[in-house]
Each structure stands twice: as structure tokens, then as C-alpha cells.
Amino acid sequence: MVDVLTTVVNAVTISALYALVAIGFTLIFGVGGVLNLAHGAILTIGAFTAYYATSALGLGIWTGAAAALVVAAVFSAVLYLGMIRWVQDEPILVMILTLVTSIAIEQFFVVTVGTQSKAVPSLLPGQLTLAGISVQTNQALTFVLSWVLIGGLIVAVNYTQTGKAILATSMTKKGAALVGIESDRMYLYTWLLAGALAGVAGVFLASYRTASYTMGRGPLILSFSIVVLGGIGSIRGSVVGAYLIGFLEVFTVSYVDSSLSGLASLVVLVVVLLVRPEGLFGRELTEA
Amino acid sequence: MDRRRFLQFAGTGVATASLAGCMGGSKSKDANQQLDGPIKIGVLAPEPGNNPIGASMANSAKLAAKQLNDNGGVLGSDVNVVVKDTKEDPATGKRKYQELTVGEQVDLTTGVFTSEVQLNLMSSIAQQQTLHLNTGAASPETTRKVAENYDRFKYYFRTGPVNSHYLGQNMVDFAKANFESMGWNSVAILAEDYTWTEPISKALNGSLSEAGIDVPVNKRYAGGTENFSPIYDDVANAGVDAAYVVMAHTGTSAVVQWAKQQRPFGFGGIHVPMQLPSYYGSVNGACRYAVTQNSATPQSEITSKTVPYANAYQKANGKYPVYTGYITFDAVKMYAEAVKQAGSKESGKVIPKLENMSYTGTTAEAVEYYGRDHQYPHDVKYGKKYAWPVWLQWRETEGSGSQEVIWPDNLSTTKYQSPPWV
């Protein structure tokens, strides 16, 4: 039987990463009401940007991570401006378009990179010893950076003018418009933010697992469970949901069966939708 | 139209039958005469544009064809190669096989990496009655079909690698010969859950324990596994000396995580991605100190043909091939030899020549197939005289990686070295 403390460390670090992915996903849904099925693929774009920056261009991994953040954010914004903006009131069309985009991105990487996984350097190599167990420095950095970004985001949303405007748009588009908030611009900001967070998450995920064209699928499916469990549109809910799902997944894989990876979170998704569809911290939509 | 063609006509439906009927005109001529037109070889390769396994198949078939053509062809006929992408998908593979046999009317099909794809082609091969030399998929289920119904499946051969039952046997042979000196007294077996690994797991189960090796963990993990941390926690917790692995599709994630996490155990076994000569660079050296079985390496002089082939491939393509390349090269050359001996491209006449041939290839002094009465008829023979894989360890020399052979002894360039963190 594996040491519980080791499992807890694994769970905490992977949850920190899931939180980054899920917050972006929930921001777009909470503010714009758009279900972005290409969110996982944007994570893949971030990972391969870092891979190309380090392997083909010979840049350092930190530069690669910065490039991943920018490229993923820009791609996300272009996706919104070029495609989603025109159809955002048609939820089925949005789902189909983002799903198709996701598949197209995967196929792009199959053609350009191939089906074999690629290694991405760790942002901080080496190991730390914490409470008698050894932890990868890269994992510890993921945890710290995740909280820095989450903290920064919470502060930005609650205390800056733009953040408040985003929050207002998420509550009521009409009300926000009445006080002069341009909802389209707020949507663009959320897509930019979500893309940047997914890009960073992609680099971390690739740096300790490898980058592959399918790497975004798992986090996307987990994001559904996390966001529904935490409450759609709630950043706080996404963080709590990410940790609950992260722990559930790691403990299931460690103590039940490694082949059950991903199944536990889907069971949670179904149960929450049936029993408490608004999630832990969700709210009813204020307008239809 | 002859009886064979008529049966095919009836079996494949009107649309396909119309095409088959068109084929009948040219193929039903007396095959004892000179070869009728060029020899067409169809290669079924996964992602030949960017997957080294598929690229090695496609490029090696082309290299073999070029060498044959440069030497006057086969019985005066040119050899042409057509490549189709299976995308490692059984349905796509079947469609591409139909395109090659019905559309392109090839005389031979070769390639195929994934066992799931190869198994899905077996009925089509029987129906088309076009010779097929498998050069990548290892499941013994395919040759078991030949044993069950020879007349129906006799068109199918496996030139390599040895089937997965023998791959497992080879892992046991390697363990018996080397584990003591490597310090691997206890190992955790980790096998990805795909068709090709099932016979290997069976061959390993119990055999290592009988050889005095402790096996506290014996795990078949899910095919889509990306996160190896929980699995490695288990392995580390069991306190074993090494993870003895059977991996193709999930291998890169596994070896990268092993190296990055500096897990306190060695890593080796059958690891298909690590067989690629350029692998070191693509994983930033994460495969250093890891061990894998392989059919051949560019520098290993298994036969007098091995190194010249690897160098010719490198010259033509700018990089060295992976094992599927060596085998495909041998398959095409062996087929050409069989056609010469038969004086015909007709499958019925080429098959007996292949069955009785002992061919010196790039991977073995004697590439031979098991006979009709064997458990695996038409499978390449396993053994020291026949196909006998090499084992290599990835080492770093002057900042870049090299595949150093550690077994068999006559080909070894170094001894196994334990990772410094173990």
C-alpha cells in the first residue's frame, strides 16, 4: 500500500493544475454562457508552444512558458472574435464549432508532430524533501504558481474596475449594458484570461507528463465535473471542485485501480447534476 | 474467369466484384510465363509522414525496391511501392487494404504496426488471396488463424518481429542470462493493456519466479494511461530493483516520468519508442540508463547486411530506421527472391518458395518461417540461429545519446550501468 502522505502530495499538485484549467472553463461559461469544448485543445496549444520554443528554437523553458501563455491567450481571443462572437446566442452551434475546432487542433498536431508524446523540460528540475517525502520541485512550483494566479484573478475580479465589469456582465448582460459596460469587450477579456490559464496549465502538465495531441481531452472532461460540482460560474467553486475531484481521482487510482482514472469524476458529474444541479457554490441564472 | 476469381466475385458484392472482374483479365493469364508488368507492393504504415515506425516501413520498402530496380529489377520487371496510412485504426487499415488490393491491384501487401489493425485485416487477406508479409504487429492470434485454417489464411506471413509469445520468452531468456549481473533480483512487471502484450504477460507469468526472480508487482495498466505517478508509487513501495516493462503506445510518458521523478528503480524491457535511434533528443535525454529489446541497431553487425542497410537508409532519409524498417526491407527482398525462384508473382506459386526459404536478412542469419504443422505456421522462427533480438541501454556520450548493446554477448559494446539515482 502506497504511503498516504505521498498520495496527498500527488493529489494536491494535480488539483492545483486542474483548478487552473477549470477556472478558465468556468469563466467563459459563467460570463458569456458559452460552453467552450476547445478549452482542452488550447491547453495542448500551450504545451506544444513550449515544446517548440525549447526544442526547435532552443529557448529556455521559462521563455517557452511565457510564449505558451501568450500564444494560448491570443488563440483563445482569435477563436472568440473570429468564430464564437457571431454565434454565441446559439448554444448548439457553439458546442459544435468548438468541438470541431478541438478536433482540428488535435489533427494539426498529429500531422505536424506525430502521435508519439514529446518531453518538455521541467520549469524547476530536481527534488525537494518535505516532511520526509520527496517531491519534484516542478510539482511544488505548480502548486505555488497556481495559487498565485488564482489569488491574482480573485483580486482582479473583485477589486479592479474591469474585473467588476466582468462580474457584472456575468450577472446580467442587460444591467451591465445599462451602466455602460460593453459586454463584447468583457467576453473578449474572459477568453483571453481563460486561454492564458489553459496555456500555463498545458506547460505544467507537459513538463511532468509529456505533451501529446490528446493531452487536452482528460482535463476538459475533468473540467466539466469540477465546474458542475463547484457551481457553474463560481471561481471559488471551481477551486474547491478542482481539489475535491483531484483528490478523488488520485485516491481512486492509487487505492482502487489505476484503470479507473477519470471514471470517478464522471460519476460525480452525473450525481451532482441529478441531486444538486447548481453545485456547491452555484447560483440561479439571473436572466433567461 | 477462373473459379477462384468467381468465388471472390460472389463474396465481395457487386461493386467490388466489378473491380475484381476487371482484375481477372490480367491476372488469370498463365503465370508460368514472364512477369506480367511491374511488381506492385502496397505498404500499410501508421502515419508514414511523421511516425518513425510508419516512416521506417515506407522508406525501407522504397529503398529495397530501388536497390532491386538498380540491379535490373526482378526477372526484368520493375518493383513499385505504394504507401497507405492506417492511422493505427482498424477500420482505416481495412479500407486502405481494400484500396491497395482492389484499387491498386498490388501483388504483395506489407507493413502494419498495430495488432488490432492486423487482426482486422485477416479475413480480407483470405478473401483477396494476395500475399501479405506482416512487418510490425506481434500478436500470435494472426498465425494461429493460419494453423486453424491453412488453406484460407496461407497468404499471411510474419517476417518480424517474433510474435509476442516469443517476445515474452525473450524477456525471460534475457532475465535468466543478465539479471543477476545487473542486480535486478526483484522486478515489477508493467504491461500496457493492448492485444500485443497479452501473450507476453502470459509468457512472463510464473517464468521469472521459476528463474528465482522475485515479482511482487505484476500489473497490466490501462492503455490510455498518462499519469504514471500512482503506478510508480506502488513499484517504489514494493522496493523492487527495476520495472520490467512492456510498452509501445504509452512508453514515452512512462520513461519521461521515471527519469524526471528519479524513481529509485531501474527501467527496462520491451519499450518500442526507445528503439528509435533518434529518441534521445526527442525526450531530452530522459531515456538515459533505460534498457530496451530491439530487432537491430544501426551499429550492431547481426549479419553482414545490417550495417550497410542502416547506412543506406540514413543516406537516403537523413536518419536511421527503427525495427520495422529492417524487417520491411527484409520482407521486400525476401519476396523478390521468392518471385525469382517461382518465376511468377502468383501467390499460390510464391508461398511454397517462402515456406522453404532460409534467407539471410538484416535482422537474422536465417529468416525462416515455421511450417504448416507448427503452433504458429508462417511466423518467423525465434532462436539463436534465427530471429534473436538485441538488448540495448541508452547512454550519453559527448552530450548526445547512443544505443549501446548489452546482450547478446557477441554483439555487446558495454555492460549495463545502473542509474546514478538508484
Coordinates of N, CA, C and O in Angstrom, one line a residue, chain B residues 62-179:
Chain B
K62 N 10.7 1.3 -50.0 CA 11.1 2.1 -51.2 C 12.6 1.8 -51.5 O 13.1 1.7 -52.6
L63 N 13.4 1.8 -50.4 CA 14.9 1.5 -50.5 C 15.1 0.2 -51.1 O 15.9 0.0 -52.0
A64 N 14.4 -0.8 -50.6 CA 14.6 -2.2 -51.1 C 14.2 -2.2 -52.6 O 14.9 -2.8 -53.4
A65 N 13.1 -1.6 -53.0 CA 12.6 -1.5 -54.4 C 13.7 -0.8 -55.3 O 14.0 -1.3 -56.4
K66 N 14.2 0.3 -54.7 CA 15.2 1.0 -55.5 C 16.5 0.1 -55.8 O 17.0 0.0 -56.9
Q67 N 16.9 -0.6 -54.7 CA 18.1 -1.5 -54.9 C 17.8 -2.6 -55.9 O 18.6 -2.9 -56.7
L68 N 16.6 -3.1 -55.8 CA 16.2 -4.2 -56.8 C 16.2 -3.6 -58.2 O 16.7 -4.2 -59.1
N69 N 15.6 -2.5 -58.3 CA 15.5 -1.9 -59.7 C 16.8 -1.5 -60.3 O 17.1 -1.6 -61.5
D70 N 17.7 -1.0 -59.3 CA 19.1 -0.6 -59.8 C 19.8 -1.9 -60.3 O 20.8 -1.7 -61.1
N71 N 19.4 -3.0 -59.8 CA 20.1 -4.3 -60.2 C 19.3 -5.0 -61.3 O 19.3 -6.2 -61.4
G72 N 18.5 -4.3 -62.0 CA 17.8 -4.9 -63.1 C 16.4 -5.4 -62.8 O 15.7 -6.0 -63.7
G73 N 15.9 -5.1 -61.6 CA 14.5 -5.5 -61.3 C 14.4 -6.9 -60.9 O 15.4 -7.6 -60.7
V74 N 13.2 -7.5 -60.9 CA 13.0 -8.9 -60.6 C 12.5 -9.6 -61.8 O 11.4 -9.2 -62.3
L75 N 13.3 -10.5 -62.3 CA 13.0 -11.1 -63.6 C 12.7 -10.1 -64.7 O 11.8 -10.3 -65.5
G76 N 13.4 -9.0 -64.6 CA 13.3 -8.0 -65.7 C 12.2 -7.0 -65.4 O 12.0 -6.0 -66.1
S77 N 11.4 -7.2 -64.4 CA 10.3 -6.3 -64.0 C 10.7 -5.3 -63.0 O 11.4 -5.7 -62.0
D78 N 10.2 -4.1 -63.1 CA 10.5 -3.1 -62.0 C 9.6 -3.4 -60.8 O 8.6 -4.1 -60.9
V79 N 10.1 -2.9 -59.6 CA 9.3 -3.0 -58.4 C 8.8 -1.6 -58.0 O 9.6 -0.7 -57.9
N80 N 7.5 -1.5 -57.9 CA 6.9 -0.2 -57.5 C 6.3 -0.3 -56.1 O 5.7 -1.4 -55.8
V81 N 6.4 0.8 -55.4 CA 5.8 0.8 -54.0 C 4.7 1.8 -53.8 O 4.9 2.9 -54.3
V82 N 3.6 1.4 -53.3 CA 2.5 2.3 -53.0 C 2.3 2.3 -51.5 O 2.2 1.2 -50.9
V83 N 2.3 3.5 -50.8 CA 2.1 3.6 -49.4 C 0.8 4.1 -49.0 O 0.3 5.0 -49.6
K84 N 0.1 3.4 -48.0 CA -1.2 3.9 -47.5 C -1.0 4.0 -46.0 O -0.4 3.2 -45.3
D85 N -1.7 5.0 -45.4 CA -1.7 5.3 -44.0 C -2.8 4.6 -43.2 O -4.0 4.8 -43.5
T86 N -2.5 3.8 -42.3 CA -3.5 3.0 -41.5 C -4.0 3.9 -40.3 O -5.0 3.6 -39.7
K87 N -3.3 4.9 -40.0 CA -3.6 5.8 -38.8 C -3.8 5.0 -37.5 O -4.4 5.4 -36.6
E88 N -3.2 3.8 -37.5 CA -3.3 2.9 -36.3 C -4.8 2.6 -36.0 O -5.1 2.3 -34.8
D89 N -5.6 2.7 -37.0 CA -7.1 2.5 -36.7 C -7.5 1.3 -37.5 O -7.3 1.2 -38.8
P90 N -8.1 0.3 -36.9 CA -8.5 -1.0 -37.6 C -9.4 -0.7 -38.8 O -9.2 -1.3 -39.9
A91 N -10.4 0.2 -38.7 CA -11.3 0.4 -39.8 C -10.6 1.1 -41.0 O -10.8 0.8 -42.1
T92 N -9.7 2.1 -40.6 CA -9.0 2.8 -41.7 C -8.0 1.8 -42.4 O -7.9 1.8 -43.6
G93 N -7.4 0.9 -41.6 CA -6.5 -0.1 -42.1 C -7.2 -1.0 -43.1 O -6.6 -1.2 -44.2
K94 N -8.4 -1.4 -42.8 CA -9.1 -2.3 -43.7 C -9.5 -1.6 -45.0 O -9.4 -2.1 -46.1
R95 N -9.9 -0.3 -44.9 CA -10.2 0.5 -46.1 C -9.0 0.7 -47.0 O -9.1 0.5 -48.2
K96 N -7.9 0.9 -46.3 CA -6.6 1.1 -47.1 C -6.2 -0.2 -47.7 O -5.6 -0.2 -48.9
Y97 N -6.4 -1.3 -47.0 CA -6.1 -2.6 -47.6 C -6.9 -2.8 -48.9 O -6.4 -3.3 -49.9
Q98 N -8.2 -2.5 -48.8 CA -9.0 -2.7 -50.0 C -8.6 -1.8 -51.1 O -8.6 -2.2 -52.3
E99 N -8.2 -0.6 -50.8 CA -7.7 0.3 -51.8 C -6.5 -0.2 -52.5 O -6.3 -0.2 -53.8
L100 N -5.6 -0.9 -51.7 CA -4.4 -1.4 -52.3 C -4.6 -2.7 -53.2 O -4.1 -2.8 -54.3
T101 N -5.5 -3.6 -52.6 CA -5.6 -4.8 -53.3 C -6.7 -4.7 -54.5 O -6.4 -5.2 -55.6
V102 N -7.8 -4.1 -54.2 CA -8.8 -4.0 -55.2 C -8.5 -2.8 -56.2 O -8.6 -2.9 -57.4
G103 N -8.2 -1.6 -55.6 CA -8.0 -0.4 -56.4 C -6.6 -0.5 -57.1 O -6.6 -0.4 -58.4
E104 N -5.6 -0.6 -56.4 CA -4.2 -0.6 -57.0 C -3.8 -2.0 -57.5 O -2.8 -2.0 -58.2
Q105 N -4.5 -3.0 -57.2 CA -4.1 -4.4 -57.6 C -2.7 -4.7 -57.3 O -1.9 -5.2 -58.2
V106 N -2.3 -4.5 -56.1 CA -0.9 -4.8 -55.8 C -0.7 -6.4 -55.7 O -1.6 -7.1 -55.6
D107 N 0.6 -6.8 -55.8 CA 0.9 -8.2 -55.8 C 1.3 -8.7 -54.4 O 1.2 -9.8 -54.0
L108 N 1.7 -7.7 -53.5 CA 2.1 -8.0 -52.2 C 1.7 -6.8 -51.3 O 1.8 -5.7 -51.7
T109 N 1.2 -7.2 -50.1 CA 1.0 -6.1 -49.1 C 2.0 -6.4 -47.9 O 2.2 -7.5 -47.6
T110 N 2.5 -5.3 -47.3 CA 3.4 -5.5 -46.2 C 3.2 -4.3 -45.2 O 2.3 -3.5 -45.5
G111 N 3.9 -4.3 -44.1 CA 3.8 -3.3 -43.1 C 2.8 -3.7 -42.0 O 2.9 -4.9 -41.6
V112 N 2.0 -2.8 -41.5 CA 1.1 -3.0 -40.4 C 1.8 -3.0 -39.1 O 2.5 -4.0 -38.8
F113 N 1.5 -2.0 -38.3 CA 2.2 -1.9 -37.0 C 1.3 -2.5 -35.8 O 1.7 -3.3 -35.0
T114 N 0.1 -2.0 -35.8 CA -0.8 -2.4 -34.6 C -1.5 -3.7 -34.8 O -2.0 -4.0 -35.8
S115 N -1.4 -4.5 -33.8 CA -2.1 -5.8 -33.8 C -3.6 -5.7 -34.1 O -4.1 -6.6 -34.8
E116 N -4.2 -4.7 -33.5 CA -5.6 -4.5 -33.7 C -5.9 -4.3 -35.2 O -6.9 -4.8 -35.7
V117 N -5.1 -3.6 -35.9 CA -5.2 -3.4 -37.3 C -5.0 -4.7 -38.1 O -5.8 -5.1 -38.9
Q118 N -3.9 -5.4 -37.7 CA -3.6 -6.6 -38.5 C -4.7 -7.6 -38.3 O -5.1 -8.3 -39.3
L119 N -5.2 -7.8 -37.1 CA -6.2 -8.8 -36.9 C -7.5 -8.5 -37.7 O -8.1 -9.4 -38.2
N120 N -7.8 -7.2 -37.9 CA -8.9 -6.8 -38.6 C -8.8 -7.0 -40.1 O -9.7 -7.0 -40.9
L121 N -7.5 -7.3 -40.6 CA -7.3 -7.5 -42.0 C -7.3 -8.9 -42.4 O -7.3 -9.3 -43.6
M122 N -7.3 -9.8 -41.4 CA -7.1 -11.3 -41.7 C -8.1 -11.8 -42.7 O -7.8 -12.5 -43.6
S123 N -9.4 -11.5 -42.4 CA -10.4 -12.0 -43.3 C -10.3 -11.4 -44.7 O -10.5 -12.1 -45.7
S124 N -9.9 -10.2 -44.8 CA -9.7 -9.6 -46.1 C -8.6 -10.2 -46.9 O -8.6 -10.4 -48.1
I125 N -7.5 -10.5 -46.2 CA -6.3 -11.2 -46.8 C -6.7 -12.5 -47.4 O -6.4 -12.9 -48.5
A126 N -7.5 -13.3 -46.6 CA -8.0 -14.6 -47.0 C -8.9 -14.4 -48.2 O -8.8 -15.2 -49.2
Q127 N -9.7 -13.4 -48.2 CA -10.6 -13.2 -49.3 C -9.9 -12.7 -50.6 O -10.2 -13.2 -51.7
Q128 N -9.0 -11.8 -50.5 CA -8.3 -11.3 -51.6 C -7.2 -12.2 -52.2 O -6.8 -12.1 -53.3
Q129 N -6.7 -13.1 -51.3 CA -5.7 -14.1 -51.7 C -4.5 -13.4 -52.3 O -3.9 -13.9 -53.2
T130 N -4.2 -12.2 -51.7 CA -3.0 -11.5 -52.1 C -2.0 -11.7 -50.9 O -2.3 -11.6 -49.8
L131 N -0.7 -12.1 -51.3 CA 0.3 -12.4 -50.2 C 0.5 -11.2 -49.3 O 0.5 -10.0 -49.8
H132 N 0.6 -11.4 -48.0 CA 0.8 -10.3 -47.0 C 1.9 -10.7 -46.1 O 1.9 -11.8 -45.5
L133 N 3.0 -9.9 -46.1 CA 4.1 -10.1 -45.1 C 4.0 -9.0 -44.1 O 4.4 -7.9 -44.3
N134 N 3.6 -9.4 -42.9 CA 3.5 -8.5 -41.7 C 4.9 -8.2 -41.2 O 5.7 -9.0 -41.0
T135 N 5.1 -6.9 -41.0 CA 6.4 -6.5 -40.5 C 6.4 -5.6 -39.3 O 7.3 -4.8 -39.0
G136 N 5.3 -5.7 -38.5 CA 5.2 -4.8 -37.3 C 4.4 -5.3 -36.2 O 4.7 -5.2 -35.0
A137 N 3.3 -5.9 -36.5 CA 2.3 -6.4 -35.5 C 2.7 -7.7 -34.9 O 3.1 -8.6 -35.7
A138 N 2.6 -7.9 -33.6 CA 3.3 -9.0 -32.9 C 2.2 -10.1 -32.4 O 2.7 -11.1 -31.9
S139 N 1.0 -9.8 -32.5 CA 0.0 -10.7 -31.9 C 0.1 -12.1 -32.5 O -0.1 -12.3 -33.7
P140 N 0.2 -13.2 -31.7 CA 0.2 -14.5 -32.3 C -1.1 -15.0 -32.8 O -1.2 -16.1 -33.4
E141 N -2.2 -14.3 -32.5 CA -3.5 -14.6 -32.9 C -3.6 -14.7 -34.4 O -4.4 -15.5 -35.0
T142 N -2.7 -14.0 -35.1 CA -2.8 -13.9 -36.6 C -2.3 -15.3 -37.2 O -2.9 -15.9 -38.0
T143 N -1.1 -15.8 -36.7 CA -0.6 -17.0 -37.2 C -1.4 -18.2 -36.7 O -1.4 -19.3 -37.2
R144 N -2.1 -18.0 -35.5 CA -2.9 -19.1 -35.0 C -4.1 -19.3 -36.0 O -4.6 -20.4 -36.1
K145 N -4.5 -18.3 -36.7 CA -5.5 -18.4 -37.7 C -5.0 -19.3 -38.9 O -5.7 -20.1 -39.4
V146 N -3.7 -19.1 -39.2 CA -3.1 -20.0 -40.3 C -3.2 -21.4 -39.8 O -3.4 -22.3 -40.6
A147 N -2.9 -21.6 -38.5 CA -2.9 -23.0 -38.0 C -4.3 -23.6 -38.1 O -4.5 -24.8 -38.4
E148 N -5.3 -22.8 -37.8 CA -6.7 -23.3 -37.7 C -7.2 -23.6 -39.1 O -8.0 -24.5 -39.3
N149 N -6.9 -22.7 -40.1 CA -7.4 -22.9 -41.4 C -6.3 -22.5 -42.4 O -6.3 -21.4 -42.9
Y150 N -5.4 -23.5 -42.7 CA -4.2 -23.2 -43.5 C -4.6 -22.7 -44.9 O -4.2 -21.7 -45.4
D151 N -5.6 -23.4 -45.5 CA -5.9 -23.1 -46.9 C -6.5 -21.7 -47.0 O -6.2 -21.0 -48.0
R152 N -7.2 -21.3 -46.0 CA -7.8 -19.9 -46.1 C -6.8 -18.8 -45.8 O -6.9 -17.8 -46.4
F153 N -5.9 -19.1 -44.8 CA -5.1 -18.0 -44.3 C -3.6 -18.1 -44.8 O -2.8 -17.4 -44.3
K154 N -3.3 -19.0 -45.7 CA -1.9 -19.3 -46.0 C -1.2 -18.1 -46.7 O 0.0 -18.1 -46.8
Y155 N -2.0 -17.1 -47.1 CA -1.4 -15.9 -47.8 C -0.7 -15.0 -46.8 O -0.1 -14.0 -47.1
Y156 N -0.9 -15.3 -45.5 CA -0.4 -14.4 -44.4 C 0.9 -15.0 -43.9 O 1.0 -16.2 -43.5
F157 N 2.0 -14.1 -43.8 CA 3.3 -14.5 -43.2 C 3.6 -13.3 -42.2 O 3.2 -12.2 -42.4
R158 N 4.5 -13.6 -41.2 CA 5.0 -12.6 -40.4 C 6.5 -12.7 -40.5 O 7.2 -13.6 -40.0
T159 N 7.1 -11.7 -41.2 CA 8.6 -11.6 -41.3 C 9.3 -11.1 -40.1 O 10.4 -11.4 -39.8
G160 N 8.5 -10.4 -39.3 CA 9.0 -10.0 -38.0 C 8.1 -8.9 -37.4 O 7.2 -8.5 -38.1
P161 N 8.2 -8.6 -36.2 CA 9.2 -9.1 -35.2 C 8.7 -10.5 -34.8 O 7.6 -10.9 -35.2
V162 N 9.4 -11.2 -33.9 CA 8.9 -12.5 -33.4 C 7.6 -12.2 -32.7 O 7.4 -11.2 -32.2
N163 N 6.7 -13.2 -32.8 CA 5.4 -13.0 -32.2 C 5.5 -12.7 -30.7 O 6.5 -13.0 -30.1
S164 N 4.4 -12.1 -30.1 CA 4.5 -11.7 -28.7 C 4.7 -12.8 -27.7 O 5.3 -12.6 -26.7
H165 N 4.4 -14.0 -28.1 CA 4.7 -15.1 -27.2 C 6.2 -15.3 -27.1 O 6.8 -15.4 -26.0
Y166 N 6.9 -15.2 -28.2 CA 8.4 -15.3 -28.2 C 9.0 -14.0 -27.7 O 10.1 -14.1 -27.2
L167 N 8.4 -12.9 -27.9 CA 8.9 -11.6 -27.3 C 9.0 -11.8 -25.8 O 9.9 -11.4 -25.1
G168 N 7.9 -12.4 -25.2 CA 7.9 -12.7 -23.8 C 8.9 -13.7 -23.4 O 9.6 -13.6 -22.4
Q169 N 9.1 -14.8 -24.2 CA 10.1 -15.8 -24.0 C 11.5 -15.1 -24.0 O 12.3 -15.4 -23.2
N170 N 11.7 -14.2 -24.9 CA 13.0 -13.5 -25.0 C 13.2 -12.6 -23.7 O 14.4 -12.5 -23.3
M171 N 12.2 -12.1 -23.2 CA 12.3 -11.3 -21.9 C 12.8 -12.3 -20.8 O 13.6 -11.9 -20.0
V172 N 12.2 -13.5 -20.8 CA 12.6 -14.5 -19.8 C 14.1 -14.9 -20.0 O 14.9 -14.9 -19.1
D173 N 14.4 -15.1 -21.3 CA 15.8 -15.5 -21.7 C 16.8 -14.4 -21.2 O 17.9 -14.7 -20.7
F174 N 16.4 -13.2 -21.5 CA 17.3 -12.0 -21.1 C 17.5 -12.0 -19.6 O 18.6 -11.8 -19.1
A175 N 16.3 -12.2 -18.9 CA 16.4 -12.1 -17.4 C 17.3 -13.2 -16.9 O 18.1 -12.9 -16.0
K176 N 17.1 -14.4 -17.4 CA 18.0 -15.5 -16.9 C 19.4 -15.3 -17.1 O 20.3 -15.6 -16.3
A177 N 19.8 -14.7 -18.3 CA 21.2 -14.5 -18.6 C 21.8 -13.3 -18.0 O 23.0 -13.2 -17.8
N178 N 21.0 -12.3 -17.6 CA 21.6 -11.0 -17.2 C 21.2 -10.4 -15.8 O 21.9 -9.6 -15.3
F179 N 20.0 -10.8 -15.3 CA 19.5 -10.1 -14.2 C 20.5 -10.1 -13.0 O 20.6 -9.2 -12.2

